Short mmCIF file of the C-alpha atoms (twelve columns), coordinates in Angstrom:
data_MODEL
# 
_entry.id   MODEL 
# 
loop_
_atom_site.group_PDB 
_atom_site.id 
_atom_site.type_symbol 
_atom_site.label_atom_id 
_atom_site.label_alt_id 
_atom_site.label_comp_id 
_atom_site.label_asym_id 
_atom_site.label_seq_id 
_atom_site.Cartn_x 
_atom_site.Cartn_y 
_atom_site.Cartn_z 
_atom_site.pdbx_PDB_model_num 
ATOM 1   C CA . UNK A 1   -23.605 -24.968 -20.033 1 
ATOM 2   C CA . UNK A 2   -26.182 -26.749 -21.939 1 
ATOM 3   C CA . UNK A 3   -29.817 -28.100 -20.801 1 
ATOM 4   C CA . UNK A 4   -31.318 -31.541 -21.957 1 
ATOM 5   C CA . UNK A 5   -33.426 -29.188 -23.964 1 
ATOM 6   C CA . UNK A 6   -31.065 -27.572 -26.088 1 
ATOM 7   C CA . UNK A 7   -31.225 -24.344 -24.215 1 
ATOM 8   C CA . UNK A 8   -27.878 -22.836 -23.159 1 
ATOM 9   C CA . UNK A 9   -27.531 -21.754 -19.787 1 
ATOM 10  C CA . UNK A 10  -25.242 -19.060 -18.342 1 
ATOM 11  C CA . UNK A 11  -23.121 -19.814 -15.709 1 
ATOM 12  C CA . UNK A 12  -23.866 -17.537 -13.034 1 
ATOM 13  C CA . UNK A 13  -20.223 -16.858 -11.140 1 
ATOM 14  C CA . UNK A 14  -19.958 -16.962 -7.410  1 
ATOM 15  C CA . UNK A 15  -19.653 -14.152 -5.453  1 
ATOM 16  C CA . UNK A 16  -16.227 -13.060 -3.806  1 
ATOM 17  C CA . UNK A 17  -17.534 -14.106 -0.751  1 
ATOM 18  C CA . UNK A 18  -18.896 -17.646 -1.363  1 
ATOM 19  C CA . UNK A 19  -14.895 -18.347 -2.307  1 
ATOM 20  C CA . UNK A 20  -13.905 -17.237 1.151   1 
ATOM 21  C CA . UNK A 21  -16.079 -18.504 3.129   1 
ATOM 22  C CA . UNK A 22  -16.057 -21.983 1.640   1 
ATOM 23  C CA . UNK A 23  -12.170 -21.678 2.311   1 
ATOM 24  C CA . UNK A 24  -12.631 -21.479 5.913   1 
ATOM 25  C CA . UNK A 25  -15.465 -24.041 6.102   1 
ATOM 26  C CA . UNK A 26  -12.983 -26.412 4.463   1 
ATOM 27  C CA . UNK A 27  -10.721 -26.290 7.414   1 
ATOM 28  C CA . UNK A 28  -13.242 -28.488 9.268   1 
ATOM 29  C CA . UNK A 29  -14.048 -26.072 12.414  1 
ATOM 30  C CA . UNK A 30  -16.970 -24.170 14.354  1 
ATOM 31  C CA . UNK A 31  -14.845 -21.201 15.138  1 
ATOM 32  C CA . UNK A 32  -12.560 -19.723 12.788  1 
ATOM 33  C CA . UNK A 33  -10.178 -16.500 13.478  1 
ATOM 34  C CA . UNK A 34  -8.326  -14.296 11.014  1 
ATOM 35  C CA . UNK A 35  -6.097  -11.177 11.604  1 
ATOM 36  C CA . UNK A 36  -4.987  -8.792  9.592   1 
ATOM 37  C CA . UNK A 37  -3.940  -4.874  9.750   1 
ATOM 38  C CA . UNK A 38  -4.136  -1.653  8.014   1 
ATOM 39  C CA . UNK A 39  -1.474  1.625   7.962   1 
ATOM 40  C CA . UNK A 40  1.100   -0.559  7.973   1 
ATOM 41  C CA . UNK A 41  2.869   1.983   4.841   1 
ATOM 42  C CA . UNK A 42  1.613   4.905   6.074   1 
ATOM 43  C CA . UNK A 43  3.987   7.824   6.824   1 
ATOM 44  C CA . UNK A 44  1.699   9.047   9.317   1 
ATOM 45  C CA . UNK A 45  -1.356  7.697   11.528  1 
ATOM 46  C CA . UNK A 46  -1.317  4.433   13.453  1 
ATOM 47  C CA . UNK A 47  -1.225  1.117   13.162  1 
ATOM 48  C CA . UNK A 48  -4.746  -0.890  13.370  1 
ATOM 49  C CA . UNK A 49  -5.110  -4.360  13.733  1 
ATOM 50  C CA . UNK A 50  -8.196  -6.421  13.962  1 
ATOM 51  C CA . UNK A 51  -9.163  -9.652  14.992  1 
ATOM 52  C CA . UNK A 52  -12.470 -11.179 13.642  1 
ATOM 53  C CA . UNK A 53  -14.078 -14.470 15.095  1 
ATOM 54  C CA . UNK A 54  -16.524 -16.528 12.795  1 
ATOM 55  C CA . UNK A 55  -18.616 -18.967 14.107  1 
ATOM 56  C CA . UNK A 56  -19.436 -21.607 10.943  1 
ATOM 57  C CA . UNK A 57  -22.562 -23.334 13.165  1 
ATOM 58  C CA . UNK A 58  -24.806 -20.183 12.793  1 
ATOM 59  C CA . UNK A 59  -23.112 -18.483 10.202  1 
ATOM 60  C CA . UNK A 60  -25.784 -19.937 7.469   1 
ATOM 61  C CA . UNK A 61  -28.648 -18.934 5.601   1 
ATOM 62  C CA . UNK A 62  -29.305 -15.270 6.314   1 
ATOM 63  C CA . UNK A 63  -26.845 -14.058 8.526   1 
ATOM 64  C CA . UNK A 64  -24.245 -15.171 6.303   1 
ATOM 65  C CA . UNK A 65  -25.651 -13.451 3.128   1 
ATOM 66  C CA . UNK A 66  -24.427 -9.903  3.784   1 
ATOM 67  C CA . UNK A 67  -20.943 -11.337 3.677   1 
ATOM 68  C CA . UNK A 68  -21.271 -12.626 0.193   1 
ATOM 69  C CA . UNK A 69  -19.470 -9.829  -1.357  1 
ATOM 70  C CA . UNK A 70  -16.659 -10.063 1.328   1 
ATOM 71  C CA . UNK A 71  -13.573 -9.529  -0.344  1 
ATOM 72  C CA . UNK A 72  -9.814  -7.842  0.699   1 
ATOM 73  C CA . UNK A 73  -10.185 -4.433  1.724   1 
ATOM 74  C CA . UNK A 74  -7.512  -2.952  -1.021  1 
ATOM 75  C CA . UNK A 75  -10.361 -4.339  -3.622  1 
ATOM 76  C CA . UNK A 76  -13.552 -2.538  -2.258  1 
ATOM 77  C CA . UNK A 77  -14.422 1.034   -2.833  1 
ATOM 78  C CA . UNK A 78  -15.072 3.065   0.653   1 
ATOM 79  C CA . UNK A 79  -18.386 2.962   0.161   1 
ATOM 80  C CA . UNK A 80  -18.764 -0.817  0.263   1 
ATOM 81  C CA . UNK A 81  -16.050 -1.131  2.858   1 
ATOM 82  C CA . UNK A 82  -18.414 0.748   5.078   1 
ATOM 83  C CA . UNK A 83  -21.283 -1.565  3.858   1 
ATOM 84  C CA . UNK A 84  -18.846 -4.820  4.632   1 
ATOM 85  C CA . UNK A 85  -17.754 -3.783  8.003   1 
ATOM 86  C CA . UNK A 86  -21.614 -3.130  9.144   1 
ATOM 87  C CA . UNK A 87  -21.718 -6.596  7.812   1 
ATOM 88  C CA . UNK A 88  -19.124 -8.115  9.323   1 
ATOM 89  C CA . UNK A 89  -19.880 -6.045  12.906  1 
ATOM 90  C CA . UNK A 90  -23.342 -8.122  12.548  1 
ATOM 91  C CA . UNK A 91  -22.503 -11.550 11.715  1 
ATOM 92  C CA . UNK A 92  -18.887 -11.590 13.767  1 
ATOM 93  C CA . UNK A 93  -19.085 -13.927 16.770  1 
ATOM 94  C CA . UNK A 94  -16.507 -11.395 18.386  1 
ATOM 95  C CA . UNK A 95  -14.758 -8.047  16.978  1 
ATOM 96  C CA . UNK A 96  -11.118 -7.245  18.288  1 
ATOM 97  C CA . UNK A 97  -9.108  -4.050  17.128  1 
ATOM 98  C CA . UNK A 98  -5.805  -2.370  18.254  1 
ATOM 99  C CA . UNK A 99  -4.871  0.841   17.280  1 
ATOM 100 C CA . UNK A 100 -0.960  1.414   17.639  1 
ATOM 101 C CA . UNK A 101 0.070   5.221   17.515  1 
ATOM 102 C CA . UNK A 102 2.733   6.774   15.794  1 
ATOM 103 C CA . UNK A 103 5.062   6.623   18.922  1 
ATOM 104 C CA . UNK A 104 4.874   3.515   19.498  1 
ATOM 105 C CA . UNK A 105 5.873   2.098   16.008  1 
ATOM 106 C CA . UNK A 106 9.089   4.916   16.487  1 
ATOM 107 C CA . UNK A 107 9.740   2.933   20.117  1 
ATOM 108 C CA . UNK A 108 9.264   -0.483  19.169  1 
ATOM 109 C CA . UNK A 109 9.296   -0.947  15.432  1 
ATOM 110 C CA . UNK A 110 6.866   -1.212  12.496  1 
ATOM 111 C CA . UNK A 111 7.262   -4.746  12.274  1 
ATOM 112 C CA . UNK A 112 7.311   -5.895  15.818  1 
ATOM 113 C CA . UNK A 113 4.846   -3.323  16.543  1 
ATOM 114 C CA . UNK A 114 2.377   -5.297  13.793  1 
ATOM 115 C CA . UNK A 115 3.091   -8.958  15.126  1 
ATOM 116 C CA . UNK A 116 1.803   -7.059  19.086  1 
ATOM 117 C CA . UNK A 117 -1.385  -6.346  17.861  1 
ATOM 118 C CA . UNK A 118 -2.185  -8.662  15.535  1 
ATOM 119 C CA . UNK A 119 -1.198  -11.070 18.840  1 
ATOM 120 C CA . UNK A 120 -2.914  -9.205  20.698  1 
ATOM 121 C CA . UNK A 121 -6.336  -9.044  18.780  1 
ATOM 122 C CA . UNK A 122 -6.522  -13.519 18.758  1 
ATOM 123 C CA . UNK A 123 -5.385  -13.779 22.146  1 
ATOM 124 C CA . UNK A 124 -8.228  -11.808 23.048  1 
ATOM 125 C CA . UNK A 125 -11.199 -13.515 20.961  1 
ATOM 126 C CA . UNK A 126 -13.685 -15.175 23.193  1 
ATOM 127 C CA . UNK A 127 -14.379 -18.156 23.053  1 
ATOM 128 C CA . UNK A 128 -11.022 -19.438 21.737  1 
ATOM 129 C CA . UNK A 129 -10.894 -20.001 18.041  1 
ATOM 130 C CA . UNK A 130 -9.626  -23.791 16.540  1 
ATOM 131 C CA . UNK A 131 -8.187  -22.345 13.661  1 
ATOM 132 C CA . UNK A 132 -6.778  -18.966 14.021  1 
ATOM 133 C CA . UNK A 133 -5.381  -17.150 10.845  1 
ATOM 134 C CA . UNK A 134 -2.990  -14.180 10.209  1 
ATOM 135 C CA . UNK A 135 -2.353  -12.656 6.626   1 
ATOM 136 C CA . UNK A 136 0.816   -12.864 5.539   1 
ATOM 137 C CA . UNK A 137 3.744   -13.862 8.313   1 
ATOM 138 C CA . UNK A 138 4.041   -16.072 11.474  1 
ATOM 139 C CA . UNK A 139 3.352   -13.846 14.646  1 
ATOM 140 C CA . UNK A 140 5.941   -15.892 16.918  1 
ATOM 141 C CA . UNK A 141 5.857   -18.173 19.689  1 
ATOM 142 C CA . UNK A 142 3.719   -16.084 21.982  1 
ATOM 143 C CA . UNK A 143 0.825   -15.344 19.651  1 
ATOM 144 C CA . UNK A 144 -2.217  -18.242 19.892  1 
ATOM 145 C CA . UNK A 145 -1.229  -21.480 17.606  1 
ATOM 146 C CA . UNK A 146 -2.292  -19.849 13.835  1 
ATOM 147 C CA . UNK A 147 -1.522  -20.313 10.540  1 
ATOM 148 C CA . UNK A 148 -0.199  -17.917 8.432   1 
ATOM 149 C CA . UNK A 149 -1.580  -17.517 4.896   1 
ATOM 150 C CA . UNK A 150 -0.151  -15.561 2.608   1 
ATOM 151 C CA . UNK A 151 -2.643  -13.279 0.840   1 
ATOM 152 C CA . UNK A 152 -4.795  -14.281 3.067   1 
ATOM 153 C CA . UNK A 153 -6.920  -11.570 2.501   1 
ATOM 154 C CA . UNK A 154 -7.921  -12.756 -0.917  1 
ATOM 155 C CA . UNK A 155 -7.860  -16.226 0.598   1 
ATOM 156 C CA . UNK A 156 -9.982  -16.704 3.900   1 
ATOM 157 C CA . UNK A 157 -13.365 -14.739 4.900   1 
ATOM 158 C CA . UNK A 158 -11.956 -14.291 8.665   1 
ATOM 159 C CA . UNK A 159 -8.895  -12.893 7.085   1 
ATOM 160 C CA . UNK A 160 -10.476 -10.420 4.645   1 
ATOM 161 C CA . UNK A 161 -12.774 -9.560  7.736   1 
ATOM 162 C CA . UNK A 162 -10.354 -8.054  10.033  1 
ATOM 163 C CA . UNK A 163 -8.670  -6.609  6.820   1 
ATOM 164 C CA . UNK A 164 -11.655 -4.506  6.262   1 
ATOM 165 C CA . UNK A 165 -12.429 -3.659  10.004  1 
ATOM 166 C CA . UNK A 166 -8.933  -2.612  10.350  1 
ATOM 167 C CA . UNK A 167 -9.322  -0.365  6.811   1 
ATOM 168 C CA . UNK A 168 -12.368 1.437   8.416   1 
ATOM 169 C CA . UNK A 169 -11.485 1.930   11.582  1 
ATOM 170 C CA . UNK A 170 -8.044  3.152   10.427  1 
ATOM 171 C CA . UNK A 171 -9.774  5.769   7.715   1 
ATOM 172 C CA . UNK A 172 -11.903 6.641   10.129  1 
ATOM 173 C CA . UNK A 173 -9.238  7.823   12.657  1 
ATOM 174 C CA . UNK A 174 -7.626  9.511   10.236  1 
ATOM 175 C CA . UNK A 175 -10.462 11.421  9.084   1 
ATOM 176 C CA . UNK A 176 -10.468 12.500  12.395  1 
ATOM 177 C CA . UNK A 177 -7.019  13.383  12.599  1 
ATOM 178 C CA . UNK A 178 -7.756  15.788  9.435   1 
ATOM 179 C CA . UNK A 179 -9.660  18.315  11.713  1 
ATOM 180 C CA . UNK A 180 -6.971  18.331  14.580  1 
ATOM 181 C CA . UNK A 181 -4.138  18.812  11.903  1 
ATOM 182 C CA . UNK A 182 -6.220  20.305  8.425   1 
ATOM 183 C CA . UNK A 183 -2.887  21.329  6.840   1 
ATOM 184 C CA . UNK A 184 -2.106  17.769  5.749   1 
ATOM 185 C CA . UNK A 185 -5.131  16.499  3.338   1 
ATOM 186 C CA . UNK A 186 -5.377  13.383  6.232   1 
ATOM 187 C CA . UNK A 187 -8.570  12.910  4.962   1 
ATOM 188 C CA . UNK A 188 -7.310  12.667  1.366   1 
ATOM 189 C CA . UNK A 189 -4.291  10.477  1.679   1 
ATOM 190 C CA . UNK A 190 -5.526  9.008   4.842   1 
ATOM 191 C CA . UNK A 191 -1.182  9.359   5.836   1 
ATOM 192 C CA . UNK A 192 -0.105  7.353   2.557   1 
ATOM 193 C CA . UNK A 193 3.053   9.169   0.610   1 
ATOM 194 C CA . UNK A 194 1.572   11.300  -2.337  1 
ATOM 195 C CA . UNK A 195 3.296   14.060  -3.986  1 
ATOM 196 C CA . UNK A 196 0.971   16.552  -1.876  1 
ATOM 197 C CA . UNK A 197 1.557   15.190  0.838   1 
ATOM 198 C CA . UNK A 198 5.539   14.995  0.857   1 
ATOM 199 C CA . UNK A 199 5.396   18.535  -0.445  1 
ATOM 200 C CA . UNK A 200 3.345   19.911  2.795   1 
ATOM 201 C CA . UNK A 201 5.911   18.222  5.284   1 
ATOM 202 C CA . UNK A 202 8.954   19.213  3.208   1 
ATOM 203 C CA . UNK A 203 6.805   22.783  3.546   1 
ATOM 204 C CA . UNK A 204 5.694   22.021  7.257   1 
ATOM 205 C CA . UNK A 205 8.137   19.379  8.699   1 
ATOM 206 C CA . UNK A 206 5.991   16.454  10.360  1 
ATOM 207 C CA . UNK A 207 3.447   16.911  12.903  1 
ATOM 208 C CA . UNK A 208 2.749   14.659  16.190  1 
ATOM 209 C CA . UNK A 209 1.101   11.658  14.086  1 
ATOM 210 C CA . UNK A 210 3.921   11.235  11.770  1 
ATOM 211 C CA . UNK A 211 6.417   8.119   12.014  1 
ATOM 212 C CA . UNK A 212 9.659   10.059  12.322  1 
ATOM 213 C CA . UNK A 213 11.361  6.188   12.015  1 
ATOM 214 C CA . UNK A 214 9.831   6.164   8.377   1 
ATOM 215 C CA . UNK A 215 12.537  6.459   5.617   1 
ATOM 216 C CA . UNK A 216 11.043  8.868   3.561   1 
ATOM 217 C CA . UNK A 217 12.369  11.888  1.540   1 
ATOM 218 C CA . UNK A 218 10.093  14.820  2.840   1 
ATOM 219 C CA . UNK A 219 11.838  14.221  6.208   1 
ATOM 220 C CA . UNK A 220 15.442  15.044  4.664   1 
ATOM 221 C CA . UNK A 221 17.074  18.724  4.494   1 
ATOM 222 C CA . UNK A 222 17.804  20.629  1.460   1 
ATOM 223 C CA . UNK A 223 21.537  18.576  1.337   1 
ATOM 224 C CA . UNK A 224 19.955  15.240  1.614   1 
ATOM 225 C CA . UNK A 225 17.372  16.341  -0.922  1 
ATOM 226 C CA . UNK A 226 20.380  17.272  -3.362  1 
ATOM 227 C CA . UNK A 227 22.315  14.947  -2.480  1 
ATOM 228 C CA . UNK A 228 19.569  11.782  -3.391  1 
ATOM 229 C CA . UNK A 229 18.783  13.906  -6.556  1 
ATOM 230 C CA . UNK A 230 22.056  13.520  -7.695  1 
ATOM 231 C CA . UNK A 231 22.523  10.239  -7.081  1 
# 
């Protein structure tokens, strides 16, 4: 860009957050609502969802700084996830989560499972959101009227939110779940499939946090394992 003076300017690019939050000021309301989950292609751990409620009358000038470098979970390092969800814990109207263990997503189903909670998280925002958002899919007639937006979590700040409350509370957990079952490199993979950790349950066989309704390899027996290779 170029002054009257013949000096050339830099554009300065806008911050992650900026983008997201001008998304959700666009849709013309005080309170704004987004959902959105972690865990949900883990072999082992549970299921988190969150529910974050923004209100867009006081979220200005310096409480809404610390979100400027909001952005989807999968694109922060853990460090400023941490940083983020501090953030968003101060400037949130209202914080919902939902953790769903192992058991139930083998009961119920992953997927129905994840449209519960996420339910579950904007039915129970106080005071009622206008606009509530979930990443991704529709949650079904039950769930609070919403929108679904897919990649919503690169899309809305309410959105990205809960997709970073739900990250850190999930890691966190499974952190935890490291010291009650060390064998398994939790804290590592945080449950995700990785070579290591296939090879310790093929070693092992699955302890009480793992999804026995996952399709994965390490579950099979030495037949299905030949049989699959050959295939």
């Amino acid at each position: 860009m170029r002054a009257a003076c013949g000096v050339i300017l830099e554009r300065v690019p806008s911050q992650p957050g900026q983008r997201l939050l001008r998304f959700d000021r666009r849709l013309g309301a005080r309170f704004v609502a987004g959902a959105d989950e972690a865990g949900r292609g883990s072999l082992a751990g549970p299921l988190v969802c969150a529910g974050v409620l923004l209100d867009y009358e006081r979220l200005r000038d310096h409480r809404v700084r610390p979100l400027a470098e909001l952005n989807d979970s999968k694109q922060l390092s853990p460090e400023r996830r941490e940083q983020l969800f501090r953030a968003v814990v101060a400037c949130a109207e209202q914080v919902v989560v939902r953790v769903i263990p192992a058991s139930d997503i083998d009961r119920n189903g992953l997927h129905r499972s994840n449209l519960a909670g996420l339910r579950s998280c904007l039915a129970a925002l106080h005071p009622p959101a206008e606009v509530c958002l979930a990443d991704g899919f529709r949650l079904g007639p039950t769930a609070p009227p919403h929108r679904a937006v897919v990649d919503g979590d690169e899309k809305s700040a309410a959105i990205a939110a809960a997709s970073v409350v739900a990250k850190v509370v999930r890691d966190r957990s499974m952190r935890r779940m490291d010291a009650l079952y060390p064998h398994y490199g939790f804290a590592r993979h945080v449950g995700y499939i990785t070579p290591g950790h296939s090879a310790i349950v093929r070693e092992r066989g699955p302890c009480e946090i793992h999804r026995l309704s996952f399709q994965a390899l390490c579950y099979a027996g030495d037949a299905e394992l030949a049989s699959a290779a050959s295939a």
